[in-house]
Amino acid sequence: MTGFLAIPLMFAMAMPTVSVETLAVSCADLRPTVEAIAVILESRYVLPARGAEGATRLRAAARRGDVSHICGDGPAKAAALTRATRGVLNDLHLRVAFGAPESSEPPAKPDVDALVDNLGIEDVSRLPGGIGYIRLSTWAPIAWAEPRLANAFALLRDSTGLIIDVRGNPGGDGDTVNLVERTFLPIGAPSTLRAFDRAGKPAKWEESKEPEWPRFPLDMPLIVLINRESASGSEALAFSLREERRATIIGTRSAGAAHVLRDAVSLPGGFALYIPQYRYEGRLSHTDWEGVGVQPDIEAGPKDAKMLAWEFLRKNQDGAKK
């Protein structure tokens, strides 16, 4: 942490004089906030033993003074707190943000940025041989994404095979993930993932919504492309479709973020802690991908994955004709 704050002498000499009042505003001792985080880890983190261990390590970091002189604006301090918290408890869903906790309910309408990005539906196309391709860069709220997904899958209807590309997709709305997943499973199929709280009790959530568009044939070859930046919901899609023996996974190992966020908790100093309070496990394997990621069936680098997926499906077509 001290390396982040150090300023080389040549730059320090050239900097304008900063008043004591300005320093008081821009720098802060965040140990009270860290203590609040430790208490929440002990009482709410999805894995109680790990939460207690993380709290102990976080308090030790505070005693060493790692968070006693954090400078910058609110978001910069939140980023430092996130690094400190993840540093003692390796969970990519742990996050500290500046400001009040955000509502778990999305706005009624998407903002301009979401619309510019077409709600994460970046590419819908047909490759040679009738192979469909769809690239999803995020999982937008289901109320926003459902109509556009319906149009996308209508364009991909009658594909001889399909590639779903979620490389670089960090996650988002789990309901949207479920909707896409169930497009390739039988009608009424059981939920592929089951959620549990920190006491090991099943989470009582609403059943997954069924897609209103026609499902794809169950014998249609399907590939999911992943990489190290595929996280959370994108990993859930790859993990579940493979566990159900419905898809082949190509790319590189994913991020390893399997835990579930619901609500954030307010912290002293105007911060909010987003903390996983639930975990998923596959209905068949009773395992998850937390910390280890989803391992691809076929390893492929960023330049080769899409072409390799296309070649895989073409060979599958040729084999079916013989």
PDB file of C-alpha atoms in Angstrom:
ATOM      1  CA  MET A   1       0.000   0.000   0.000  1.00  0.00           C
ATOM      2  CA  THR A   2       2.851   2.420   0.786  1.00  0.00           C
ATOM      3  CA  GLY A   3       4.237   1.980  -2.728  1.00  0.00           C
ATOM      4  CA  PHE A   4       0.942   3.301  -4.089  1.00  0.00           C
ATOM      5  CA  LEU A   5       1.250   6.468  -2.032  1.00  0.00           C
ATOM      6  CA  ALA A   6       4.952   7.185  -2.527  1.00  0.00           C
ATOM      7  CA  ILE A   7       5.903  10.150  -4.739  1.00  0.00           C
ATOM      8  CA  PRO A   8       9.380  10.276  -6.339  1.00  0.00           C
ATOM      9  CA  LEU A   9      11.380  13.254  -5.101  1.00  0.00           C
ATOM     10  CA  MET A  10      11.708  14.841  -8.562  1.00  0.00           C
ATOM     11  CA  PHE A  11       7.942  15.084  -8.844  1.00  0.00           C
ATOM     12  CA  ALA A  12       7.423  16.101  -5.234  1.00  0.00           C
ATOM     13  CA  MET A  13       9.720  19.086  -5.667  1.00  0.00           C
ATOM     14  CA  ALA A  14       7.791  20.263  -8.715  1.00  0.00           C
ATOM     15  CA  MET A  15       4.382  19.985  -7.080  1.00  0.00           C
ATOM     16  CA  PRO A  16       2.604  23.142  -5.902  1.00  0.00           C
ATOM     17  CA  THR A  17       2.314  23.795  -2.182  1.00  0.00           C
ATOM     18  CA  VAL A  18      -0.702  22.009  -0.647  1.00  0.00           C
ATOM     19  CA  SER A  19      -2.345  23.397   2.459  1.00  0.00           C
ATOM     20  CA  VAL A  20      -2.883  21.408   5.635  1.00  0.00           C
ATOM     21  CA  GLU A  21      -6.633  21.894   5.162  1.00  0.00           C
ATOM     22  CA  THR A  22      -6.495  20.310   1.690  1.00  0.00           C
ATOM     23  CA  LEU A  23      -4.547  17.309   3.000  1.00  0.00           C
ATOM     24  CA  ALA A  24      -7.096  16.831   5.758  1.00  0.00           C
ATOM     25  CA  VAL A  25      -9.839  16.630   3.161  1.00  0.00           C
ATOM     26  CA  SER A  26      -7.997  14.381   0.660  1.00  0.00           C
ATOM     27  CA  CYS A  27      -6.479  11.870   3.097  1.00  0.00           C
ATOM     28  CA  ALA A  28      -8.196   9.761   5.728  1.00  0.00           C
ATOM     29  CA  ASP A  29      -7.621   7.144   8.388  1.00  0.00           C
ATOM     30  CA  LEU A  30      -9.961   4.370   7.294  1.00  0.00           C
ATOM     31  CA  ARG A  31      -9.390   2.028  10.233  1.00  0.00           C
ATOM     32  CA  PRO A  32     -12.928   2.610  11.624  1.00  0.00           C
ATOM     33  CA  THR A  33     -14.357   1.615   8.254  1.00  0.00           C
ATOM     34  CA  VAL A  34     -12.095  -1.425   8.095  1.00  0.00           C
ATOM     35  CA  GLU A  35     -13.263  -2.533  11.542  1.00  0.00           C
ATOM     36  CA  ALA A  36     -16.871  -2.283  10.351  1.00  0.00           C
ATOM     37  CA  ILE A  37     -15.981  -4.438   7.337  1.00  0.00           C
ATOM     38  CA  ALA A  38     -14.376  -7.020   9.642  1.00  0.00           C
ATOM     39  CA  VAL A  39     -17.515  -7.216  11.775  1.00  0.00           C
ATOM     40  CA  ILE A  40     -19.672  -7.728   8.674  1.00  0.00           C
ATOM     41  CA  LEU A  41     -17.360 -10.443   7.344  1.00  0.00           C
ATOM     42  CA  GLU A  42     -17.740 -12.294  10.644  1.00  0.00           C
ATOM     43  CA  SER A  43     -21.522 -12.015  10.730  1.00  0.00           C
ATOM     44  CA  ARG A  44     -22.666 -12.113   7.096  1.00  0.00           C
ATOM     45  CA  TYR A  45     -20.091 -13.609   4.737  1.00  0.00           C
ATOM     46  CA  VAL A  46     -21.406 -16.713   2.990  1.00  0.00           C
ATOM     47  CA  LEU A  47     -18.656 -19.012   4.322  1.00  0.00           C
ATOM     48  CA  PRO A  48     -18.528 -18.371   8.107  1.00  0.00           C
ATOM     49  CA  ALA A  49     -15.081 -19.848   8.772  1.00  0.00           C
ATOM     50  CA  ARG A  50     -13.492 -17.967   5.888  1.00  0.00           C
ATOM     51  CA  GLY A  51     -15.285 -14.785   6.893  1.00  0.00           C
ATOM     52  CA  ALA A  52     -13.886 -15.020  10.426  1.00  0.00           C
ATOM     53  CA  GLU A  53     -10.394 -15.713   9.098  1.00  0.00           C
ATOM     54  CA  GLY A  54     -10.625 -12.784   6.696  1.00  0.00           C
ATOM     55  CA  ALA A  55     -11.771 -10.480   9.510  1.00  0.00           C
ATOM     56  CA  THR A  56      -8.763 -11.470  11.618  1.00  0.00           C
ATOM     57  CA  ARG A  57      -6.356 -10.789   8.772  1.00  0.00           C
ATOM     58  CA  LEU A  58      -8.039  -7.486   7.946  1.00  0.00           C
ATOM     59  CA  ARG A  59      -7.703  -6.287  11.537  1.00  0.00           C
ATOM     60  CA  ALA A  60      -4.029  -7.266  11.479  1.00  0.00           C
ATOM     61  CA  ALA A  61      -3.555  -5.162   8.333  1.00  0.00           C
ATOM     62  CA  ALA A  62      -5.225  -2.234  10.086  1.00  0.00           C
ATOM     63  CA  ARG A  63      -2.877  -2.591  13.074  1.00  0.00           C
ATOM     64  CA  ARG A  64       0.081  -2.473  10.696  1.00  0.00           C
ATOM     65  CA  GLY A  65      -1.182   0.872   9.453  1.00  0.00           C
ATOM     66  CA  ASP A  66      -1.972  -0.304   5.924  1.00  0.00           C
ATOM     67  CA  VAL A  67      -5.157   1.776   5.826  1.00  0.00           C
ATOM     68  CA  SER A  68      -4.237   4.646   8.155  1.00  0.00           C
ATOM     69  CA  HIS A  69      -3.320   7.232   5.495  1.00  0.00           C
ATOM     70  CA  ILE A  70      -5.377   6.635   2.365  1.00  0.00           C
ATOM     71  CA  CYS A  71      -5.499   9.656   0.059  1.00  0.00           C
ATOM     72  CA  GLY A  72      -7.710  10.551  -2.861  1.00  0.00           C
ATOM     73  CA  ASP A  73     -11.380  11.153  -3.515  1.00  0.00           C
ATOM     74  CA  GLY A  74     -14.211   8.878  -2.361  1.00  0.00           C
ATOM     75  CA  PRO A  75     -13.988   6.364  -5.236  1.00  0.00           C
ATOM     76  CA  ALA A  76     -10.195   6.151  -4.811  1.00  0.00           C
ATOM     77  CA  LYS A  77     -10.568   5.380  -1.123  1.00  0.00           C
ATOM     78  CA  ALA A  78     -13.251   2.803  -1.951  1.00  0.00           C
ATOM     79  CA  ALA A  79     -10.860   1.163  -4.400  1.00  0.00           C
ATOM     80  CA  ALA A  80      -8.173   0.999  -1.689  1.00  0.00           C
ATOM     81  CA  LEU A  81     -10.658  -0.580   0.721  1.00  0.00           C
ATOM     82  CA  THR A  82     -11.671  -3.106  -1.944  1.00  0.00           C
ATOM     83  CA  ARG A  83      -8.041  -4.075  -2.490  1.00  0.00           C
ATOM     84  CA  ALA A  84      -7.470  -4.454   1.234  1.00  0.00           C
ATOM     85  CA  THR A  85     -10.587  -6.599   1.688  1.00  0.00           C
ATOM     86  CA  ARG A  86      -9.936  -8.818  -1.310  1.00  0.00           C
ATOM     87  CA  GLY A  87      -6.316  -9.086  -0.238  1.00  0.00           C
ATOM     88  CA  VAL A  88      -7.303 -10.972   2.918  1.00  0.00           C
ATOM     89  CA  LEU A  89     -10.319 -12.826   1.508  1.00  0.00           C
ATOM     90  CA  ASN A  90      -9.941 -13.719  -2.147  1.00  0.00           C
ATOM     91  CA  ASP A  91     -13.507 -13.210  -3.351  1.00  0.00           C
ATOM     92  CA  LEU A  92     -14.047 -11.201  -6.518  1.00  0.00           C
ATOM     93  CA  HIS A  93     -17.602 -10.329  -5.522  1.00  0.00           C
ATOM     94  CA  LEU A  94     -16.399  -8.433  -2.453  1.00  0.00           C
ATOM     95  CA  ARG A  95     -16.441  -4.742  -3.241  1.00  0.00           C
ATOM     96  CA  VAL A  96     -16.463  -1.404  -1.415  1.00  0.00           C
ATOM     97  CA  ALA A  97     -18.128   1.511  -3.177  1.00  0.00           C
ATOM     98  CA  PHE A  98     -18.363   5.168  -2.293  1.00  0.00           C
ATOM     99  CA  GLY A  99     -21.875   6.382  -1.565  1.00  0.00           C
ATOM    100  CA  ALA A 100     -25.086   4.849  -0.308  1.00  0.00           C
ATOM    101  CA  PRO A 101     -25.897   1.236  -1.244  1.00  0.00           C
ATOM    102  CA  GLU A 102     -27.428   0.979  -4.682  1.00  0.00           C
ATOM    103  CA  SER A 103     -30.910  -0.423  -5.088  1.00  0.00           C
ATOM    104  CA  SER A 104     -31.044  -4.038  -6.228  1.00  0.00           C
ATOM    105  CA  GLU A 105     -33.930  -3.062  -8.514  1.00  0.00           C
ATOM    106  CA  PRO A 106     -32.813  -1.616 -11.876  1.00  0.00           C
ATOM    107  CA  PRO A 107     -34.390   1.545 -13.274  1.00  0.00           C
ATOM    108  CA  ALA A 108     -37.532   1.057 -15.331  1.00  0.00           C
ATOM    109  CA  LYS A 109     -35.679   2.053 -18.505  1.00  0.00           C
ATOM    110  CA  PRO A 110     -32.042   1.551 -19.526  1.00  0.00           C
ATOM    111  CA  ASP A 111     -29.742   4.551 -19.613  1.00  0.00           C
ATOM    112  CA  VAL A 112     -28.100   5.927 -22.748  1.00  0.00           C
ATOM    113  CA  ASP A 113     -24.849   3.993 -22.250  1.00  0.00           C
ATOM    114  CA  ALA A 114     -26.705   0.690 -21.990  1.00  0.00           C
ATOM    115  CA  LEU A 115     -28.649   1.427 -25.152  1.00  0.00           C
ATOM    116  CA  VAL A 116     -25.506   2.441 -27.033  1.00  0.00           C
ATOM    117  CA  ASP A 117     -24.037  -0.954 -26.121  1.00  0.00           C
ATOM    118  CA  ASN A 118     -27.284  -2.655 -27.239  1.00  0.00           C
ATOM    119  CA  LEU A 119     -27.704  -4.013 -23.700  1.00  0.00           C
ATOM    120  CA  GLY A 120     -24.589  -6.133 -24.116  1.00  0.00           C
ATOM    121  CA  ILE A 121     -25.809  -7.949 -27.252  1.00  0.00           C
ATOM    122  CA  GLU A 122     -22.801  -6.946 -29.329  1.00  0.00           C
ATOM    123  CA  ASP A 123     -22.888  -9.313 -32.285  1.00  0.00           C
ATOM    124  CA  VAL A 124     -25.495 -11.627 -33.780  1.00  0.00           C
ATOM    125  CA  SER A 125     -24.374 -13.211 -37.024  1.00  0.00           C
ATOM    126  CA  ARG A 126     -24.339 -16.321 -39.168  1.00  0.00           C
ATOM    127  CA  LEU A 127     -20.950 -17.877 -39.934  1.00  0.00           C
ATOM    128  CA  PRO A 128     -20.190 -20.082 -42.954  1.00  0.00           C
ATOM    129  CA  GLY A 129     -21.908 -23.440 -42.783  1.00  0.00           C
ATOM    130  CA  GLY A 130     -24.986 -22.013 -41.098  1.00  0.00           C
ATOM    131  CA  ILE A 131     -23.288 -21.729 -37.694  1.00  0.00           C
ATOM    132  CA  GLY A 132     -24.779 -19.026 -35.497  1.00  0.00           C
ATOM    133  CA  TYR A 133     -22.744 -16.645 -33.350  1.00  0.00           C
ATOM    134  CA  ILE A 134     -23.829 -14.333 -30.523  1.00  0.00           C
ATOM    135  CA  ARG A 135     -21.529 -12.206 -28.399  1.00  0.00           C
ATOM    136  CA  LEU A 136     -22.793 -11.035 -25.005  1.00  0.00           C
ATOM    137  CA  SER A 137     -20.598  -8.457 -23.244  1.00  0.00           C
ATOM    138  CA  THR A 138     -22.793  -8.093 -20.145  1.00  0.00           C
ATOM    139  CA  TRP A 139     -25.999  -9.475 -18.627  1.00  0.00           C
ATOM    140  CA  ALA A 140     -28.427  -6.556 -18.613  1.00  0.00           C
ATOM    141  CA  PRO A 141     -31.541  -6.639 -16.389  1.00  0.00           C
ATOM    142  CA  ILE A 142     -34.044  -9.124 -17.751  1.00  0.00           C
ATOM    143  CA  ALA A 143     -36.789  -6.551 -18.261  1.00  0.00           C
ATOM    144  CA  TRP A 144     -34.479  -4.630 -20.586  1.00  0.00           C
ATOM    145  CA  ALA A 145     -32.769  -7.530 -22.331  1.00  0.00           C
ATOM    146  CA  GLU A 146     -35.609 -10.000 -22.938  1.00  0.00           C
ATOM    147  CA  PRO A 147     -37.137  -8.333 -26.044  1.00  0.00           C
ATOM    148  CA  ARG A 148     -33.726  -7.936 -27.708  1.00  0.00           C
ATOM    149  CA  LEU A 149     -32.696 -11.483 -26.857  1.00  0.00           C
ATOM    150  CA  ALA A 150     -35.924 -12.686 -28.453  1.00  0.00           C
ATOM    151  CA  ASN A 151     -34.957 -10.864 -31.660  1.00  0.00           C
ATOM    152  CA  ALA A 152     -31.392 -12.189 -31.510  1.00  0.00           C
ATOM    153  CA  PHE A 153     -32.470 -15.803 -31.103  1.00  0.00           C
ATOM    154  CA  ALA A 154     -35.028 -15.379 -33.882  1.00  0.00           C
ATOM    155  CA  LEU A 155     -32.168 -14.414 -36.213  1.00  0.00           C
ATOM    156  CA  LEU A 156     -30.204 -17.461 -35.073  1.00  0.00           C
ATOM    157  CA  ARG A 157     -33.106 -19.857 -35.588  1.00  0.00           C
ATOM    158  CA  ASP A 158     -32.280 -22.801 -37.874  1.00  0.00           C
ATOM    159  CA  SER A 159     -28.553 -22.543 -37.168  1.00  0.00           C
ATOM    160  CA  THR A 160     -26.678 -25.800 -37.669  1.00  0.00           C
ATOM    161  CA  GLY A 161     -24.688 -25.058 -34.517  1.00  0.00           C
ATOM    162  CA  LEU A 162     -24.254 -22.105 -32.197  1.00  0.00           C
ATOM    163  CA  ILE A 163     -21.398 -20.235 -30.504  1.00  0.00           C
ATOM    164  CA  ILE A 164     -22.160 -18.112 -27.416  1.00  0.00           C
ATOM    165  CA  ASP A 165     -19.243 -15.778 -26.748  1.00  0.00           C
ATOM    166  CA  VAL A 166     -19.051 -14.453 -23.171  1.00  0.00           C
ATOM    167  CA  ARG A 167     -15.347 -13.623 -23.167  1.00  0.00           C
ATOM    168  CA  GLY A 168     -14.792 -10.446 -21.186  1.00  0.00           C
ATOM    169  CA  ASN A 169     -18.336 -10.533 -19.794  1.00  0.00           C
ATOM    170  CA  PRO A 170     -18.035  -9.747 -16.043  1.00  0.00           C
ATOM    171  CA  GLY A 171     -21.582 -10.793 -15.118  1.00  0.00           C
ATOM    172  CA  GLY A 172     -24.827  -9.038 -14.310  1.00  0.00           C
ATOM    173  CA  ASP A 173     -28.449 -10.078 -13.953  1.00  0.00           C
ATOM    174  CA  GLY A 174     -28.777 -13.751 -13.033  1.00  0.00           C
ATOM    175  CA  ASP A 175     -32.339 -13.892 -14.361  1.00  0.00           C
ATOM    176  CA  THR A 176     -31.069 -12.973 -17.809  1.00  0.00           C
ATOM    177  CA  VAL A 177     -28.404 -15.680 -17.575  1.00  0.00           C
ATOM    178  CA  ASN A 178     -31.072 -18.229 -16.654  1.00  0.00           C
ATOM    179  CA  LEU A 179     -33.253 -17.151 -19.565  1.00  0.00           C
ATOM    180  CA  VAL A 180     -30.441 -17.720 -22.064  1.00  0.00           C
ATOM    181  CA  GLU A 181     -29.436 -20.990 -20.426  1.00  0.00           C
ATOM    182  CA  ARG A 182     -32.956 -22.398 -20.509  1.00  0.00           C
ATOM    183  CA  THR A 183     -33.180 -21.641 -24.230  1.00  0.00           C
ATOM    184  CA  PHE A 184     -31.020 -24.732 -24.693  1.00  0.00           C
ATOM    185  CA  LEU A 185     -32.574 -27.036 -22.082  1.00  0.00           C
ATOM    186  CA  PRO A 186     -35.826 -29.040 -22.123  1.00  0.00           C
ATOM    187  CA  ILE A 187     -39.052 -27.308 -21.129  1.00  0.00           C
ATOM    188  CA  GLY A 188     -39.528 -27.637 -17.373  1.00  0.00           C
ATOM    189  CA  ALA A 189     -35.940 -28.751 -16.749  1.00  0.00           C
ATOM    190  CA  PRO A 190     -34.895 -28.421 -13.077  1.00  0.00           C
ATOM    191  CA  SER A 191     -32.743 -25.467 -12.075  1.00  0.00           C
ATOM    192  CA  THR A 192     -29.131 -26.232 -12.878  1.00  0.00           C
ATOM    193  CA  LEU A 193     -27.809 -24.308  -9.874  1.00  0.00           C
ATOM    194  CA  ARG A 194     -29.026 -24.278  -6.287  1.00  0.00           C
ATOM    195  CA  ALA A 195     -28.313 -21.450  -3.855  1.00  0.00           C
ATOM    196  CA  PHE A 196     -27.552 -21.774  -0.148  1.00  0.00           C
ATOM    197  CA  ASP A 197     -27.068 -19.223   2.621  1.00  0.00           C
ATOM    198  CA  ARG A 198     -24.235 -19.144   5.183  1.00  0.00           C
ATOM    199  CA  ALA A 199     -26.132 -21.614   7.392  1.00  0.00           C
ATOM    200  CA  GLY A 200     -26.367 -24.107   4.538  1.00  0.00           C
ATOM    201  CA  LYS A 201     -30.109 -23.573   4.080  1.00  0.00           C
ATOM    202  CA  PRO A 202     -31.543 -23.384   0.536  1.00  0.00           C
ATOM    203  CA  ALA A 203     -32.292 -19.863  -0.606  1.00  0.00           C
ATOM    204  CA  LYS A 204     -35.965 -19.225  -1.239  1.00  0.00           C
ATOM    205  CA  TRP A 205     -36.009 -17.431  -4.553  1.00  0.00           C
ATOM    206  CA  GLU A 206     -38.556 -17.383  -7.323  1.00  0.00           C
ATOM    207  CA  GLU A 207     -38.288 -20.099  -9.944  1.00  0.00           C
ATOM    208  CA  SER A 208     -36.414 -19.244 -13.122  1.00  0.00           C
ATOM    209  CA  LYS A 209     -38.508 -17.708 -15.880  1.00  0.00           C
ATOM    210  CA  GLU A 210     -38.996 -19.792 -19.004  1.00  0.00           C
ATOM    211  CA  PRO A 211     -38.180 -18.163 -22.353  1.00  0.00           C
ATOM    212  CA  GLU A 212     -41.188 -17.198 -24.448  1.00  0.00           C
ATOM    213  CA  TRP A 213     -39.320 -17.833 -27.695  1.00  0.00           C
ATOM    214  CA  PRO A 214     -38.919 -21.355 -29.165  1.00  0.00           C
ATOM    215  CA  ARG A 215     -36.128 -23.449 -27.701  1.00  0.00           C
ATOM    216  CA  PHE A 216     -33.275 -24.650 -29.866  1.00  0.00           C
ATOM    217  CA  PRO A 217     -33.131 -28.363 -30.688  1.00  0.00           C
ATOM    218  CA  LEU A 218     -31.522 -30.371 -27.912  1.00  0.00           C
ATOM    219  CA  ASP A 219     -29.226 -32.088 -30.394  1.00  0.00           C
ATOM    220  CA  MET A 220     -27.935 -28.824 -31.892  1.00  0.00           C
ATOM    221  CA  PRO A 221     -24.188 -28.527 -31.131  1.00  0.00           C
ATOM    222  CA  LEU A 222     -23.435 -25.640 -28.768  1.00  0.00           C
ATOM    223  CA  ILE A 223     -20.179 -23.964 -27.731  1.00  0.00           C
ATOM    224  CA  VAL A 224     -19.545 -21.342 -25.046  1.00  0.00           C
ATOM    225  CA  LEU A 225     -16.405 -19.209 -25.334  1.00  0.00           C
ATOM    226  CA  ILE A 226     -14.842 -17.995 -22.059  1.00  0.00           C
ATOM    227  CA  ASN A 227     -11.662 -16.324 -20.867  1.00  0.00           C
ATOM    228  CA  ARG A 228     -10.103 -14.982 -17.673  1.00  0.00           C
ATOM    229  CA  GLU A 229     -12.432 -11.961 -17.712  1.00  0.00           C
ATOM    230  CA  SER A 230     -15.578 -14.114 -17.925  1.00  0.00           C
ATOM    231  CA  ALA A 231     -17.006 -13.911 -14.413  1.00  0.00           C
ATOM    232  CA  SER A 232     -20.055 -14.557 -12.266  1.00  0.00           C
ATOM    233  CA  GLY A 233     -23.109 -15.065 -14.493  1.00  0.00           C
ATOM    234  CA  SER A 234     -20.962 -15.837 -17.529  1.00  0.00           C
ATOM    235  CA  GLU A 235     -19.272 -18.590 -15.560  1.00  0.00           C
ATOM    236  CA  ALA A 236     -22.652 -19.839 -14.387  1.00  0.00           C
ATOM    237  CA  LEU A 237     -23.762 -20.245 -18.001  1.00  0.00           C
ATOM    238  CA  ALA A 238     -20.645 -22.171 -19.017  1.00  0.00           C
ATOM    239  CA  PHE A 239     -20.573 -24.283 -15.837  1.00  0.00           C
ATOM    240  CA  SER A 240     -24.251 -25.223 -16.024  1.00  0.00           C
ATOM    241  CA  LEU A 241     -24.501 -25.995 -19.739  1.00  0.00           C
ATOM    242  CA  ARG A 242     -21.463 -28.235 -19.526  1.00  0.00           C
ATOM    243  CA  GLU A 243     -22.683 -29.975 -16.374  1.00  0.00           C
ATOM    244  CA  GLU A 244     -25.955 -30.677 -18.170  1.00  0.00           C
ATOM    245  CA  ARG A 245     -23.879 -32.082 -21.068  1.00  0.00           C
ATOM    246  CA  ARG A 246     -25.348 -29.454 -23.334  1.00  0.00           C
ATOM    247  CA  ALA A 247     -22.282 -27.432 -24.368  1.00  0.00           C
ATOM    248  CA  THR A 248     -18.573 -27.647 -25.063  1.00  0.00           C
ATOM    249  CA  ILE A 249     -16.454 -24.921 -23.443  1.00  0.00           C
ATOM    250  CA  ILE A 250     -13.567 -23.362 -25.384  1.00  0.00           C
ATOM    251  CA  GLY A 251     -11.085 -20.677 -24.315  1.00  0.00           C
ATOM    252  CA  THR A 252      -9.136 -20.127 -21.112  1.00  0.00           C
ATOM    253  CA  ARG A 253      -9.977 -20.573 -17.447  1.00  0.00           C
ATOM    254  CA  SER A 254     -12.571 -18.095 -16.195  1.00  0.00           C
ATOM    255  CA  ALA A 255     -12.322 -15.676 -13.252  1.00  0.00           C
ATOM    256  CA  GLY A 256     -13.630 -17.882 -10.415  1.00  0.00           C
ATOM    257  CA  ALA A 257     -16.452 -15.748  -8.989  1.00  0.00           C
ATOM    258  CA  ALA A 258     -19.291 -18.058  -7.961  1.00  0.00           C
ATOM    259  CA  HIS A 259     -20.783 -16.419  -4.894  1.00  0.00           C
ATOM    260  CA  VAL A 260     -23.998 -14.417  -4.986  1.00  0.00           C
ATOM    261  CA  LEU A 261     -24.597 -10.763  -4.134  1.00  0.00           C
ATOM    262  CA  ARG A 262     -27.992  -9.528  -3.014  1.00  0.00           C
ATOM    263  CA  ASP A 263     -27.944  -6.364  -0.889  1.00  0.00           C
ATOM    264  CA  ALA A 264     -25.134  -4.008   0.145  1.00  0.00           C
ATOM    265  CA  VAL A 265     -24.391  -2.839   3.699  1.00  0.00           C
ATOM    266  CA  SER A 266     -23.685   0.779   4.719  1.00  0.00           C
ATOM    267  CA  LEU A 267     -20.259   1.533   6.231  1.00  0.00           C
ATOM    268  CA  PRO A 268     -18.865   4.466   8.242  1.00  0.00           C
ATOM    269  CA  GLY A 269     -17.404   7.250   6.132  1.00  0.00           C
ATOM    270  CA  GLY A 270     -20.057   7.132   3.425  1.00  0.00           C
ATOM    271  CA  PHE A 271     -19.099   3.767   1.919  1.00  0.00           C
ATOM    272  CA  ALA A 272     -21.079   0.624   1.088  1.00  0.00           C
ATOM    273  CA  LEU A 273     -19.907  -2.989   1.248  1.00  0.00           C
ATOM    274  CA  TYR A 274     -21.148  -5.466  -1.341  1.00  0.00           C
ATOM    275  CA  ILE A 275     -20.711  -8.847   0.317  1.00  0.00           C
ATOM    276  CA  PRO A 276     -21.653 -12.338  -0.898  1.00  0.00           C
ATOM    277  CA  GLN A 277     -24.225 -13.919   1.391  1.00  0.00           C
ATOM    278  CA  TYR A 278     -25.174 -16.907  -0.784  1.00  0.00           C
ATOM    279  CA  ARG A 279     -23.331 -19.557  -2.757  1.00  0.00           C
ATOM    280  CA  TYR A 280     -24.260 -21.693  -5.738  1.00  0.00           C
ATOM    281  CA  GLU A 281     -23.609 -25.342  -6.406  1.00  0.00           C
ATOM    282  CA  GLY A 282     -24.415 -27.471  -9.430  1.00  0.00           C
ATOM    283  CA  ARG A 283     -27.420 -29.730  -9.007  1.00  0.00           C
ATOM    284  CA  LEU A 284     -25.479 -32.718 -10.355  1.00  0.00           C
ATOM    285  CA  SER A 285     -21.909 -32.234  -9.103  1.00  0.00           C
ATOM    286  CA  HIS A 286     -22.693 -30.296  -5.883  1.00  0.00           C
ATOM    287  CA  THR A 287     -19.603 -28.202  -6.649  1.00  0.00           C
ATOM    288  CA  ASP A 288     -19.019 -24.649  -7.849  1.00  0.00           C
ATOM    289  CA  TRP A 289     -16.301 -22.602  -9.549  1.00  0.00           C
ATOM    290  CA  GLU A 290     -15.422 -20.200  -6.715  1.00  0.00           C
ATOM    291  CA  GLY A 291     -11.717 -19.383  -6.716  1.00  0.00           C
ATOM    292  CA  VAL A 292     -10.882 -21.953  -9.399  1.00  0.00           C
ATOM    293  CA  GLY A 293     -12.881 -20.794 -12.408  1.00  0.00           C
ATOM    294  CA  VAL A 294     -14.466 -22.880 -15.119  1.00  0.00           C
ATOM    295  CA  GLN A 295     -11.865 -24.944 -16.935  1.00  0.00           C
ATOM    296  CA  PRO A 296     -12.433 -25.126 -20.700  1.00  0.00           C
ATOM    297  CA  ASP A 297     -12.806 -28.451 -22.455  1.00  0.00           C
ATOM    298  CA  ILE A 298     -10.530 -27.112 -25.185  1.00  0.00           C
ATOM    299  CA  GLU A 299      -7.827 -24.531 -24.446  1.00  0.00           C
ATOM    300  CA  ALA A 300      -7.599 -21.650 -26.924  1.00  0.00           C
ATOM    301  CA  GLY A 301      -6.042 -18.200 -26.893  1.00  0.00           C
ATOM    302  CA  PRO A 302      -7.843 -14.956 -27.738  1.00  0.00           C
ATOM    303  CA  LYS A 303      -6.961 -15.041 -31.420  1.00  0.00           C
ATOM    304  CA  ASP A 304      -7.860 -18.685 -31.940  1.00  0.00           C
ATOM    305  CA  ALA A 305     -10.954 -19.389 -29.832  1.00  0.00           C
ATOM    306  CA  LYS A 306     -13.678 -18.288 -32.251  1.00  0.00           C
ATOM    307  CA  MET A 307     -12.053 -19.975 -35.262  1.00  0.00           C
ATOM    308  CA  LEU A 308     -11.445 -23.131 -33.262  1.00  0.00           C
ATOM    309  CA  ALA A 309     -15.091 -23.170 -32.183  1.00  0.00           C
ATOM    310  CA  TRP A 310     -16.227 -22.794 -35.798  1.00  0.00           C
ATOM    311  CA  GLU A 311     -13.899 -25.588 -36.952  1.00  0.00           C
ATOM    312  CA  PHE A 312     -15.122 -27.817 -34.113  1.00  0.00           C
ATOM    313  CA  LEU A 313     -18.733 -27.346 -35.191  1.00  0.00           C
ATOM    314  CA  ARG A 314     -17.922 -27.859 -38.881  1.00  0.00           C
ATOM    315  CA  LYS A 315     -16.199 -31.165 -38.071  1.00  0.00           C
ATOM    316  CA  ASN A 316     -19.261 -32.095 -36.046  1.00  0.00           C
ATOM    317  CA  GLN A 317     -21.410 -31.397 -39.108  1.00  0.00           C
ATOM    318  CA  ASP A 318     -19.147 -33.451 -41.358  1.00  0.00           C
ATOM    319  CA  GLY A 319     -19.221 -36.348 -38.906  1.00  0.00           C
ATOM    320  CA  ALA A 320     -23.012 -36.257 -38.752  1.00  0.00           C
ATOM    321  CA  LYS A 321     -23.247 -36.518 -42.571  1.00  0.00           C
ATOM    322  CA  LYS A 322     -21.181 -39.715 -42.725  1.00  0.00           C
TER     323      LYS A 322
END
